[in-house]
Amino acid sequence: MPVYSTACPRNCYSTCSFKVKVEDNKIVNIDPHPLNRATPEGICLKGLAYVERANSPDRILKPLIKNKATGRFEEASWDATFEILAEKIKYFQSGFGNHSILFYAASGMSGLVNGFSNSFWKMVGGATTMYGNLCWPAGLEATRITLGDNKHNAPWDLEHAKLIILWGKNSAETNIQEMIPIEKAIEKGATVVAIDPRRTQTAEKASLLIQPKPGTDGALALAIAKVIIKNKQYDQPFINKYVYGFEQFTESLKKHTLSEFADITGVSELYINQLAGLIGSVKPMTIIPGYGMQRFTNGGQTIRCILALSVITGNIGKSGAGWHYANLQSYVFDSVKEPMSYYPPAKPNGIFRRSISMAKLGEDMLAAKDPELKMIWVERGNPVAQNPDTNRVLKAFRNLDFRVVVDQFMTDTAMEADVVLPAKNMFEQSDIIGSYWNPYVQLKPKVVEPAGEVKPETEIYYWLAKKMGFVEDEILKYLPKPNNEAIEEFLKENIKRFPELDYEKLKAGPMLAKSHEEIAFADMIFDTPSGKIELYSEKANQNWGVNPLPAYVETIENEHNQAKYPLHFLSPNTKNRIHSQFNNLKVIQLVGAEPFVEIHPEDALRRNISDGDQVKVFNDNGFFILKARFNFSIRRKCVAISNGWWIQQGGSTNFLSKGRETDMGHGTAFHDTMVEIIKMGVGE
Ligand SMILES: Nc1nc2c(c(=O)[nH]1)N[C@H]1C(S)=C(S)[C@@H](COP(=O)(O)OP(=O)(O)OC[C@H]3O[C@@H](n4cnc5c(=O)[nH]c(N)nc54)[C@H](O)[C@@H]3O)O[C@H]1N2
Ligand SMILES: Nc1nc2c(c(=O)[nH]1)N[C@H]1C(S)=C(S)[C@@H](COP(=O)(O)OP(=O)(O)OC[C@H]3O[C@@H](n4cnc5c(=O)[nH]c(N)nc54)[C@H](O)[C@@H]3O)O[C@H]1N2
Ligand SMILES: [Mo]
């Protein structure tokens, strides 16, 4: 039975290497791959579920066209489907202009080959595209502004830390292999602190859990900094040499007293002092900030405030120390890809002349003028479930003349389509991927023939271009030939640009890029305007209009200004799904088939809600009806539903979230949302 090395291309920190066994063109087994030092064991249930996912009877295997009369999807031949797609694209192009078509792609599959989708839209003369991101850009920008780059120590170096602060990061669910070095560090005597309004599986490993009010972590960090500076526990020699703006930062901390900070954050002075005592004295310290915490309207500034703690204590550029936000050291192929969106958004490049905001998808789609949007092409994403403000996204979709969705399953977005095209999976086309956590470049080879009539996107675009009348020579300037050999040639050519990488060796397992630094910033070179770590940043102010110093800013929605909706709504990620993926599989449903909202019994009983009651979670944007589940350890006035549920499975968390951008990086402020809950049957 052939066994291949491959890597998981999901949008997940871990990006595990694994070995896949194939029999009769079927995926029959998945095993861990010991050559990846960061993911040598512990493939998650989702990874193991690929056996079901690849062979699922629910997979879309042929093009589907919605019958307008019945509303049902009917199978169609590729040829007839290409005919319709070519005709529609040409019709909208000539009648309304290329920019009446929106090309939307998101995070469903990572890899270099994705760049060809952008090439296709370039070849046909452009389209409206997306800018910003649903996920992490506020923190990326905050880190870049401060340190000059997004990189961190190798994941395994974490075992040398003596203090680990899991600040809004739920590694035990969202990055399970990170628990390996964390456990090793604990065995060696390290202290672990978790800071999260929920008591997560990660918090169970910590010796201290701090539960701030959501969106106030910036204030908590500043409070800690204030105590550290008062107690002279900062690293003066490090600051003198490497830090820009310490004096102004210190001065700015006078704005609030400790008791005011305690009030803002809901964390008592006792705990602020305890945290400051630890962070000020235990070295080396690593802070691991999560991405959830920066999905607020103050997210970028929050991340700058927290990062300031690593900076003033000199915990940068050393083993066991550091700031583990994102490690983009394996993203060496990025420059090869056709960029998906311009950044910042206001820089049209002649062909792609308009882009709209990820965070404001529904609003921007509806507002687009000259030309209005007529058609959307969605691939690798499920925006109806995953972008904020679902009601408006649905309205915007329904307002279009024509919708195409490329996916493996009938997601909520696919259900809205006129044409659904069957998408390949990770085993059906070769590609090369990086990771934003582990430092390896990985090859993901084609190991089976595509199921049914599935075609990878590159081939869909090739044949569509032919149908649109492009000649072969022209097409090949933008797209590879429609077979996997052409993809492999393309990958081999690109790999040659990096002499330390080798195609044959990549077939056997992951490889480190030459530029990889085991200890990030050990050279103390910071690519910032001052060449130092910038606490004070003109750039932050110029580019984003924020305070040049890390500062606490209230979220737009909070406990003080939302009398009608007094509960913070958290919609974090969860262990057995990647966002809206995997929850349609039987093996995943065995461990959780229906959505529930976690609520503190005190908040529940005040509303006459008992454990297990059917409740309605709502605000002015929308609602979600589901079961209440008591949680004695969630912070009061906070409720949580994991994101990723499909409307078809009962609802989407994003009926409740607003379409707002974060303060930096054009991220999405999902968590800046307040709600109320009532028991169903009593005045709902
Ligand atoms: N199993 C699994 N793994 C995943 C994913 C997945 O869907 N499933 N998704 C991947 C992707 S794309 C991402 S972006 C990452 C995200 O993974 P993480 O970085 O861990 O982020 P979240 O799960 O969004 O939030 C983490 C924690 O932040 C807490 N939190 C929310 N608001 C606040 C706040 O204001 N302050 C503090 N201190 N904490 C807060 C939440 O309660 C939650 O426990 O995970 C990746 N890994
Ligand atoms: N309320 C709330 N909403 C959130 C978040 C939150 O914290 N709260 N988190 C946000 C975050 S961090 C993220 S990253 C986003 C994720 O949102 P999305 O980027 O939309 O990701 P997924 O939900 O994983 O959906 C990806 C889709 O791609 C499909 N797919 C997989 N492989 C391929 C392929 O090769 N080709 C094609 N064409 N399709 C493929 C999958 O079947 C799936 O339907 O969600 C965001 N939404
Ligand atoms: Mo994400």
Coordinates of N, CA, C and O in Angstrom, one line a residue, residues 174-286:
T174 N -6.8 25.0 19.6 CA -6.6 25.6 18.3 C -5.1 25.4 17.8 O -4.8 25.8 16.7
N175 N -4.3 24.8 18.6 CA -2.9 24.6 18.2 C -2.4 23.5 19.1 O -1.4 23.7 19.9
I176 N -3.0 22.3 19.0 CA -2.8 21.3 20.1 C -1.3 20.8 20.2 O -0.9 20.5 21.3
Q177 N -0.6 20.9 19.1 CA 0.9 20.5 19.3 C 1.7 21.5 20.1 O 2.7 21.2 20.6
E178 N 1.1 22.7 20.2 CA 1.9 23.7 21.1 C 1.8 23.2 22.6 O 2.7 23.6 23.4
M179 N 0.9 22.3 22.9 CA 0.8 21.8 24.3 C 2.0 20.9 24.6 O 2.4 20.7 25.7
I180 N 2.7 20.4 23.5 CA 3.8 19.5 23.8 C 5.0 20.3 24.4 O 5.4 19.9 25.6
P181 N 5.5 21.4 23.8 CA 6.5 22.1 24.6 C 6.0 22.8 25.8 O 6.8 23.0 26.8
I182 N 4.7 23.1 25.9 CA 4.2 23.8 27.1 C 4.3 22.8 28.2 O 4.7 23.1 29.3
E183 N 3.9 21.5 28.0 CA 3.9 20.5 29.0 C 5.4 20.2 29.4 O 5.6 20.0 30.6
K184 N 6.3 20.2 28.5 CA 7.7 20.0 28.8 C 8.2 21.1 29.7 O 8.9 20.9 30.7
A185 N 7.8 22.4 29.4 CA 8.2 23.5 30.2 C 7.6 23.4 31.6 O 8.3 23.6 32.6
I186 N 6.4 22.9 31.7 CA 5.8 22.8 33.0 C 6.5 21.7 33.8 O 6.9 21.9 35.0
E187 N 6.9 20.6 33.2 CA 7.7 19.6 33.9 C 9.0 20.1 34.4 O 9.5 19.7 35.4
K188 N 9.5 21.1 33.7 CA 10.8 21.7 34.1 C 10.6 22.8 35.1 O 11.5 23.6 35.4
G189 N 9.4 23.0 35.5 CA 9.1 24.0 36.5 C 8.6 25.3 36.1 O 8.5 26.3 36.9
A190 N 8.2 25.5 34.8 CA 7.7 26.8 34.4 C 6.3 27.0 34.9 O 5.6 26.1 35.3
T191 N 6.0 28.3 35.1 CA 4.7 28.8 35.5 C 3.9 29.1 34.2 O 4.4 29.8 33.3
V192 N 2.7 28.7 34.1 CA 1.8 29.0 33.0 C 0.6 29.8 33.5 O 0.0 29.4 34.5
V193 N 0.4 30.9 32.8 CA -0.8 31.8 33.1 C -1.7 31.8 31.9 O -1.2 31.9 30.8
A194 N -3.0 31.7 32.1 CA -3.9 31.9 31.0 C -4.8 33.1 31.3 O -5.1 33.4 32.4
I195 N -5.0 33.9 30.2 CA -5.8 35.1 30.4 C -6.9 35.0 29.3 O -6.7 35.0 28.1
D196 N -8.1 34.7 29.8 CA -9.2 34.4 28.9 C -10.5 34.6 29.7 O -10.6 34.1 30.8
P197 N -11.6 35.2 29.1 CA -12.8 35.3 29.9 C -13.5 33.9 30.1 O -14.3 33.7 30.9
R198 N -13.0 32.9 29.3 CA -13.5 31.5 29.5 C -12.5 30.7 30.2 O -11.3 30.9 30.0
R199 N -12.9 29.7 30.9 CA -11.9 28.7 31.4 C -11.8 27.6 30.4 O -12.7 26.7 30.3
T200 N -10.8 27.7 29.6 CA -10.7 26.8 28.4 C -9.9 25.5 28.8 O -9.4 25.5 29.9
Q201 N -9.8 24.6 27.9 CA -9.0 23.4 28.1 C -7.6 23.8 28.3 O -6.8 23.2 29.1
T202 N -7.2 24.9 27.7 CA -5.8 25.5 27.9 C -5.6 26.0 29.3 O -4.6 25.7 30.0
A203 N -6.6 26.7 29.8 CA -6.6 27.2 31.2 C -6.4 26.1 32.2 O -5.8 26.3 33.3
E204 N -6.9 24.9 31.9 CA -6.8 23.8 32.9 C -5.3 23.5 33.1 O -5.0 22.9 34.2
K205 N -4.4 23.8 32.2 CA -3.0 23.5 32.4 C -2.3 24.6 33.1 O -1.1 24.5 33.5
A206 N -3.0 25.8 33.3 CA -2.3 26.9 33.9 C -2.4 26.9 35.4 O -3.3 26.3 36.0
S207 N -1.5 27.6 36.1 CA -1.6 27.7 37.5 C -2.3 29.0 37.9 O -2.7 29.2 39.1
L208 N -2.6 29.9 36.9 CA -3.3 31.1 37.2 C -4.2 31.4 36.0 O -3.7 31.4 34.9
L209 N -5.5 31.6 36.3 CA -6.4 32.1 35.2 C -6.9 33.4 35.5 O -7.5 33.6 36.6
I210 N -6.7 34.4 34.6 CA -7.2 35.7 34.8 C -8.3 35.9 33.8 O -8.2 35.6 32.6
Q211 N -9.5 36.4 34.2 CA -10.6 36.6 33.3 C -11.0 38.0 33.2 O -11.9 38.5 33.8
P212 N -10.4 38.7 32.2 CA -10.7 40.2 32.1 C -12.1 40.3 31.3 O -12.5 39.4 30.7
K213 N -12.6 41.5 31.4 CA -13.8 41.8 30.5 C -13.3 41.8 29.1 O -12.2 42.3 28.8
P214 N -14.0 41.2 28.2 CA -13.6 41.1 26.8 C -13.2 42.5 26.3 O -13.9 43.5 26.6
G215 N -12.2 42.6 25.5 CA -11.8 43.9 24.8 C -11.1 44.8 25.7 O -10.8 46.0 25.3
T216 N -10.7 44.4 26.9 CA -10.0 45.3 27.8 C -8.6 44.9 28.1 O -7.9 45.4 29.0
D217 N -8.1 43.9 27.3 CA -6.7 43.4 27.6 C -5.6 44.4 27.4 O -4.6 44.4 28.1
G218 N -5.9 45.4 26.6 CA -4.9 46.5 26.4 C -4.7 47.2 27.8 O -3.6 47.5 28.2
A219 N -5.8 47.5 28.4 CA -5.8 48.2 29.7 C -5.1 47.3 30.7 O -4.3 47.8 31.6
L220 N -5.3 46.0 30.7 CA -4.7 45.1 31.6 C -3.2 45.1 31.5 O -2.4 45.2 32.4
A221 N -2.8 45.1 30.2 CA -1.3 45.1 29.9 C -0.7 46.4 30.4 O 0.4 46.4 31.0
L222 N -1.4 47.5 30.2 CA -0.8 48.8 30.6 C -0.7 48.9 32.1 O 0.2 49.4 32.7
A223 N -1.7 48.3 32.8 CA -1.7 48.3 34.3 C -0.5 47.5 34.7 O 0.2 47.9 35.7
I224 N -0.2 46.3 34.1 CA 0.9 45.5 34.5 C 2.2 46.3 34.2 O 3.1 46.3 35.1
A225 N 2.3 47.0 33.1 CA 3.5 47.7 32.7 C 3.7 48.8 33.8 O 4.8 49.1 34.2
K226 N 2.6 49.4 34.2 CA 2.7 50.5 35.2 C 3.4 50.0 36.5 O 4.3 50.6 37.1
V227 N 2.9 48.8 37.0 CA 3.5 48.2 38.2 C 4.9 47.8 38.0 O 5.8 48.1 38.8
I228 N 5.2 47.2 36.8 CA 6.6 46.8 36.6 C 7.5 48.0 36.6 O 8.6 47.9 37.1
I229 N 7.1 49.1 36.0 CA 7.9 50.3 35.9 C 8.1 50.9 37.3 O 9.2 51.3 37.7
K230 N 7.0 50.9 38.0 CA 7.0 51.5 39.4 C 8.0 50.7 40.3 O 8.8 51.2 41.0
N231 N 8.0 49.4 40.1 CA 8.9 48.5 40.9 C 10.3 48.3 40.3 O 11.1 47.5 40.7
K232 N 10.5 49.1 39.2 CA 11.9 49.1 38.6 C 12.2 47.7 38.1 O 13.4 47.3 38.2
Q233 N 11.3 46.9 37.7 CA 11.6 45.6 37.2 C 11.8 45.5 35.7 O 11.8 44.4 35.2
Y234 N 11.9 46.6 35.0 CA 12.1 46.6 33.6 C 13.6 46.4 33.3 O 14.5 46.5 34.2
D235 N 13.9 46.0 32.1 CA 15.3 45.7 31.7 C 16.0 47.0 31.1 O 15.9 47.2 29.9
Q236 N 16.6 47.8 32.0 CA 17.1 49.1 31.5 C 18.2 48.9 30.4 O 18.1 49.6 29.4
P237 N 19.2 48.0 30.6 CA 20.2 48.0 29.5 C 19.6 47.6 28.1 O 19.9 48.1 27.1
F238 N 18.6 46.6 28.2 CA 17.9 46.2 26.9 C 17.2 47.4 26.3 O 17.3 47.7 25.1
I239 N 16.5 48.1 27.2 CA 15.7 49.3 26.7 C 16.6 50.4 26.1 O 16.4 50.9 25.0
N240 N 17.7 50.6 26.8 CA 18.6 51.7 26.3 C 19.1 51.3 24.9 O 19.3 52.2 24.1
K241 N 19.4 50.1 24.7 CA 20.0 49.7 23.4 C 19.0 49.5 22.3 O 19.3 49.8 21.2
Y242 N 17.9 48.9 22.6 CA 17.1 48.4 21.6 C 15.7 49.0 21.5 O 14.9 48.7 20.6
V243 N 15.3 49.9 22.4 CA 13.9 50.3 22.4 C 13.7 51.8 22.2 O 14.4 52.6 22.8
Y244 N 12.7 52.1 21.4 CA 12.4 53.5 21.0 C 11.1 53.9 21.7 O 10.1 53.2 21.4
G245 N 11.1 54.9 22.5 CA 9.9 55.5 23.0 C 9.5 55.1 24.4 O 8.4 55.2 24.8
F246 N 10.5 54.5 25.2 CA 10.2 54.0 26.5 C 9.7 55.2 27.4 O 8.8 55.0 28.2
E247 N 10.4 56.3 27.3 CA 10.0 57.5 28.2 C 8.6 57.9 28.0 O 7.8 58.1 28.9
Q248 N 8.3 58.1 26.7 CA 6.9 58.5 26.4 C 5.9 57.5 26.8 O 4.8 57.8 27.3
F249 N 6.3 56.2 26.7 CA 5.4 55.1 27.1 C 5.1 55.2 28.6 O 4.0 55.2 29.1
T250 N 6.2 55.4 29.4 CA 6.1 55.5 30.8 C 5.2 56.6 31.2 O 4.4 56.5 32.1
E251 N 5.4 57.8 30.6 CA 4.7 59.0 30.8 C 3.2 58.7 30.6 O 2.3 59.1 31.4
S252 N 2.9 58.0 29.5 CA 1.5 57.8 29.1 C 0.7 56.9 30.2 O -0.5 57.0 30.3
L253 N 1.5 56.2 30.9 CA 0.8 55.3 31.9 C 0.3 56.0 33.1 O -0.5 55.5 33.9
K254 N 0.6 57.3 33.2 CA 0.1 58.1 34.3 C -1.4 58.4 34.1 O -2.0 58.8 35.1
K255 N -1.8 58.2 32.9 CA -3.2 58.6 32.6 C -4.2 57.9 33.5 O -5.3 58.5 33.8
H256 N -4.0 56.7 33.9 CA -4.9 56.0 34.7 C -4.2 55.5 36.0 O -3.1 55.1 36.0
T257 N -5.0 55.5 37.1 CA -4.5 54.9 38.3 C -4.7 53.4 38.2 O -5.5 52.9 37.4
L258 N -4.1 52.7 39.1 CA -4.2 51.2 39.1 C -5.7 50.8 39.4 O -6.2 49.9 38.8
S259 N -6.3 51.6 40.2 CA -7.7 51.2 40.5 C -8.6 51.5 39.3 O -9.6 50.8 39.1
E260 N -8.3 52.6 38.6 CA -9.1 52.8 37.3 C -8.9 51.6 36.4 O -9.8 51.1 35.7
F261 N -7.6 51.2 36.2 CA -7.4 50.0 35.4 C -8.1 48.8 35.8 O -8.7 48.0 35.0
A262 N -8.2 48.6 37.1 CA -8.9 47.5 37.7 C -10.4 47.6 37.3 O -11.0 46.6 37.0
D263 N -10.9 48.8 37.4 CA -12.3 49.0 37.1 C -12.6 48.7 35.6 O -13.6 48.1 35.2
I264 N -11.7 49.2 34.7 CA -11.9 49.0 33.3 C -11.9 47.5 32.9 O -12.7 47.0 32.2
T265 N -10.9 46.8 33.5 CA -10.7 45.4 33.1 C -11.5 44.4 33.9 O -11.6 43.3 33.4
G266 N -12.0 44.8 35.0 CA -12.6 43.8 35.9 C -11.6 42.8 36.5 O -12.0 41.8 37.1
V267 N -10.4 43.2 36.5 CA -9.3 42.4 37.1 C -8.8 43.2 38.4 O -8.4 44.3 38.2
S268 N -8.9 42.5 39.5 CA -8.6 43.3 40.8 C -7.1 43.7 40.8 O -6.2 43.1 40.2
E269 N -6.8 44.7 41.6 CA -5.4 45.2 41.8 C -4.5 44.0 42.3 O -3.4 44.0 41.9
L270 N -5.1 43.2 43.1 CA -4.4 42.1 43.7 C -3.8 41.2 42.5 O -2.6 40.9 42.5
Y271 N -4.7 40.9 41.6 CA -4.2 40.1 40.4 C -3.3 40.8 39.5 O -2.4 40.2 38.9
I272 N -3.6 42.1 39.3 CA -2.7 42.9 38.4 C -1.3 42.9 39.1 O -0.3 42.7 38.4
N273 N -1.2 43.1 40.4 CA 0.1 43.1 41.0 C 0.8 41.7 40.9 O 2.0 41.6 40.7
Q274 N 0.0 40.6 41.1 CA 0.5 39.3 41.0 C 1.1 39.0 39.6 O 2.2 38.5 39.5
L275 N 0.3 39.4 38.6 CA 0.8 39.2 37.2 C 2.1 40.0 37.0 O 3.0 39.5 36.4
A276 N 2.1 41.3 37.4 CA 3.2 42.1 37.2 C 4.4 41.5 38.0 O 5.6 41.6 37.4
G277 N 4.2 41.0 39.1 CA 5.3 40.4 39.9 C 5.9 39.2 39.1 O 7.2 39.1 39.0
L278 N 5.1 38.4 38.5 CA 5.6 37.3 37.7 C 6.3 37.8 36.4 O 7.5 37.4 36.2
I279 N 5.7 38.6 35.7 CA 6.2 39.1 34.4 C 7.5 39.9 34.6 O 8.4 39.9 33.8
G280 N 7.5 40.7 35.7 CA 8.7 41.5 36.0 C 9.9 40.7 36.5 O 11.0 41.2 36.4
S281 N 9.7 39.5 37.0 CA 10.8 38.8 37.6 C 11.2 37.4 37.0 O 12.3 37.0 37.2
V282 N 10.2 36.8 36.4 CA 10.6 35.4 35.9 C 11.0 35.4 34.5 O 10.3 35.9 33.6
K283 N 12.2 35.0 34.3 CA 12.8 35.0 32.9 C 13.4 33.6 32.6 O 13.9 33.0 33.5
P284 N 13.4 33.2 31.4 CA 12.8 33.9 30.2 C 11.3 33.7 30.2 O 10.8 32.7 30.6
M285 N 10.6 34.7 29.6 CA 9.2 34.7 29.5 C 8.7 34.7 28.1 O 9.3 35.5 27.3
T286 N 7.8 33.9 27.7 CA 7.2 34.0 26.4 C 5.7 34.3 26.5 O 5.0 33.7 27.3

